[in-house]
Coordinates of N, CA and C in Angstrom, one line a residue:
M1 N -232.3 62.5 161.7 CA -231.5 61.6 162.4 C -231.2 60.3 161.6
A2 N -230.0 59.9 161.5 CA -229.7 58.7 160.8 C -230.1 57.4 161.5
P3 N -230.6 56.4 160.8 CA -231.0 55.2 161.5 C -229.8 54.5 162.0
A4 N -229.9 53.8 163.1 CA -228.9 53.0 163.7 C -228.8 51.7 162.8
S5 N -227.5 51.3 162.6 CA -227.4 50.1 161.9 C -226.8 49.0 162.8
A6 N -226.9 47.8 162.3 CA -226.4 46.6 163.1 C -224.9 46.7 163.2
P7 N -224.3 46.2 164.2 CA -222.8 46.2 164.3 C -222.3 45.4 163.1
G8 N -221.2 45.9 162.6 CA -220.5 45.2 161.5 C -220.9 45.7 160.1
T9 N -221.8 46.7 160.1 CA -222.3 47.1 158.7 C -221.7 48.5 158.4
D10 N -221.2 49.2 159.3 CA -220.6 50.5 159.0 C -219.2 50.3 158.5
P11 N -218.7 51.2 157.6 CA -217.4 51.1 157.1 C -216.4 51.8 158.0
V12 N -215.1 51.4 157.9 CA -214.0 52.1 158.6 C -214.0 53.5 158.0
C13 N -213.8 54.5 158.8 CA -213.7 55.8 158.2 C -212.6 56.6 158.9
R14 N -212.2 57.7 158.2 CA -211.1 58.5 158.7 C -211.8 59.7 159.5
L15 N -211.3 59.9 160.7 CA -211.7 61.1 161.5 C -210.5 61.9 161.9
G16 N -210.1 62.8 161.0 CA -208.9 63.6 161.2 C -207.7 62.7 161.0
A17 N -206.8 62.7 161.9 CA -205.6 61.9 161.8 C -205.8 60.4 162.3
W18 N -207.1 60.1 162.7 CA -207.4 58.8 163.2 C -208.3 58.0 162.3
F19 N -208.3 56.7 162.4 CA -209.3 55.8 161.7 C -210.2 55.3 162.7
F20 N -211.5 55.3 162.4 CA -212.5 54.7 163.3 C -212.9 53.4 162.7
V21 N -212.7 52.3 163.5 CA -213.2 51.0 163.2 C -214.4 50.7 164.0
P22 N -215.6 50.7 163.4 CA -216.8 50.4 164.2 C -216.9 49.0 164.7
D23 N -217.8 48.7 165.6 CA -218.0 47.4 166.1 C -218.1 46.4 165.0
R24 N -217.6 45.2 165.2 CA -217.7 44.1 164.2 C -218.2 42.9 164.8
V25 N -219.0 42.1 164.0 CA -219.6 40.9 164.4 C -219.0 39.7 163.6
N26 N -218.5 38.7 164.2 CA -218.0 37.5 163.5 C -219.1 36.5 163.2
A27 N -218.8 35.4 162.5 CA -219.8 34.5 162.1 C -220.6 33.8 163.2
C28 N -219.9 33.8 164.4 CA -220.6 33.2 165.6 C -221.4 34.2 166.3
G29 N -221.4 35.4 165.9 CA -222.2 36.4 166.5 C -221.5 37.2 167.6
D30 N -220.2 36.9 167.8 CA -219.4 37.6 168.8 C -219.2 39.1 168.3
V31 N -219.3 40.0 169.2 CA -219.1 41.4 168.9 C -217.7 41.9 169.3
R32 N -217.0 42.5 168.4 CA -215.7 43.1 168.7 C -215.9 44.6 168.8
T33 N -215.6 45.2 169.9 CA -215.9 46.6 170.2 C -215.1 47.5 169.3
G34 N -215.7 48.5 168.8 CA -215.0 49.5 167.9 C -213.9 50.2 168.6
Y35 N -213.0 50.8 167.8 CA -211.9 51.5 168.3 C -211.4 52.6 167.3
L36 N -210.6 53.5 167.9 CA -209.9 54.5 167.1 C -208.4 54.0 166.9
H37 N -207.9 54.2 165.8 CA -206.5 53.8 165.5 C -205.7 55.0 164.9
G38 N -204.6 55.4 165.4 CA -203.8 56.4 164.9 C -202.5 56.7 165.6
N39 N -201.5 57.1 164.9 CA -200.2 57.4 165.6 C -199.7 56.2 166.3
G40 N -199.9 55.0 165.8 CA -199.4 53.8 166.5 C -200.2 53.4 167.7
E41 N -201.3 54.1 168.0 CA -202.1 53.8 169.2 C -203.5 53.3 168.8
R42 N -204.1 52.5 169.7 CA -205.4 52.0 169.6 C -206.2 52.3 170.8
V43 N -207.3 53.0 170.6 CA -208.2 53.4 171.7 C -209.5 52.6 171.6
V44 N -209.8 51.7 172.5 CA -211.0 50.9 172.4 C -212.1 51.8 173.0
L45 N -213.2 51.8 172.2 CA -214.4 52.7 172.6 C -215.5 51.8 173.2
E46 N -215.2 51.3 174.4 CA -216.1 50.4 175.1 C -217.5 51.0 175.3
H47 N -217.6 52.3 175.6 CA -218.9 52.9 175.9 C -219.5 53.8 174.9
C48 N -218.7 54.1 173.8 CA -219.3 55.1 172.9 C -219.1 54.7 171.4
S49 N -218.7 53.5 171.1 CA -218.5 53.1 169.7 C -219.7 53.3 168.9
R50 N -220.9 52.9 169.4 CA -222.1 53.0 168.6 C -222.5 54.4 168.4
L51 N -222.3 55.3 169.4 CA -222.6 56.7 169.2 C -221.7 57.3 168.2
L52 N -220.4 57.0 168.1 CA -219.5 57.5 167.1 C -219.8 57.0 165.8
A53 N -220.3 55.7 165.7 CA -220.7 55.1 164.4 C -221.9 55.9 163.9
D54 N -222.9 56.2 164.8 CA -224.1 57.0 164.4 C -223.7 58.4 163.9
F55 N -222.7 59.0 164.6 CA -222.2 60.3 164.2 C -221.6 60.2 162.8
A56 N -220.7 59.3 162.6 CA -220.0 59.1 161.3 C -221.0 58.8 160.2
R57 N -222.0 58.0 160.4 CA -223.1 57.7 159.4 C -223.8 59.0 159.1
T58 N -224.2 59.8 160.1 CA -224.9 61.0 159.8 C -224.1 62.0 159.0
I59 N -222.8 62.1 159.3 CA -222.0 63.0 158.5 C -221.9 62.5 157.1
R60 N -221.7 61.2 156.9 CA -221.6 60.6 155.6 C -222.9 60.9 154.8
L61 N -224.1 60.7 155.4 CA -225.4 61.0 154.7 C -225.5 62.5 154.3
L62 N -225.0 63.4 155.2 CA -225.1 64.8 154.9 C -224.2 65.1 153.7
E63 N -223.0 64.5 153.7 CA -222.0 64.8 152.6 C -222.6 64.2 151.3
D64 N -223.2 63.1 151.3 CA -223.8 62.5 150.1 C -224.9 63.4 149.6
D65 N -225.8 63.8 150.5 CA -226.9 64.7 150.1 C -226.4 66.0 149.5
F66 N -225.4 66.6 150.2 CA -224.8 67.8 149.7 C -224.2 67.6 148.3
S67 N -223.5 66.5 148.1 CA -222.9 66.2 146.8 C -224.0 66.1 145.7
V68 N -225.1 65.4 146.0 CA -226.2 65.3 145.0 C -226.8 66.7 144.7
R69 N -227.0 67.5 145.7 CA -227.5 68.8 145.5 C -226.6 69.7 144.6
C70 N -225.3 69.6 144.9 CA -224.3 70.4 144.1 C -224.3 69.9 142.7
T71 N -224.3 68.6 142.5 CA -224.3 68.0 141.1 C -225.6 68.4 140.4
T72 N -226.7 68.4 141.0 CA -228.0 68.7 140.4 C -228.0 70.2 140.0
E73 N -227.5 71.1 140.9 CA -227.5 72.5 140.6 C -226.6 72.9 139.4
Q74 N -225.5 72.1 139.2 CA -224.5 72.5 138.2 C -224.8 71.8 136.9
T75 N -225.8 70.9 136.8 CA -226.1 70.3 135.6 C -227.1 71.2 134.8
P76 N -226.7 71.6 133.6 CA -227.6 72.5 132.8 C -228.9 71.7 132.4
A77 N -230.0 72.4 132.3 CA -231.2 71.8 131.9 C -231.2 71.5 130.4
A78 N -231.8 70.4 130.0 CA -231.8 70.0 128.6 C -232.9 70.9 127.9
G79 N -232.6 71.2 126.7 CA -233.6 72.0 126.0 C -233.2 72.7 124.8

C-alpha cells in the first residue's frame, strides 16, 4: 500500500479523458479540495479526493516499479 502524502504534494495526473488535480495547500495552510477536470467540466471531489490521490500514487508506483524491472531484464550482463 502506498503511503499517504500531505495535501499539495501529489502531481496533477491524467485519468482517461480527465485530469485529476489533488488537494492543494496555500502558504496560509488553507486546503483547496481536489477535483476532476475534463470536457469543460469541473467535478469537486469533496469526499474522495484523498482516496483518488492515494489510488493515483499507487498506480504511479506500480508503473515505476514495472518500468525498472523491464529495463533491468533487457539490459545485457557485462562480461
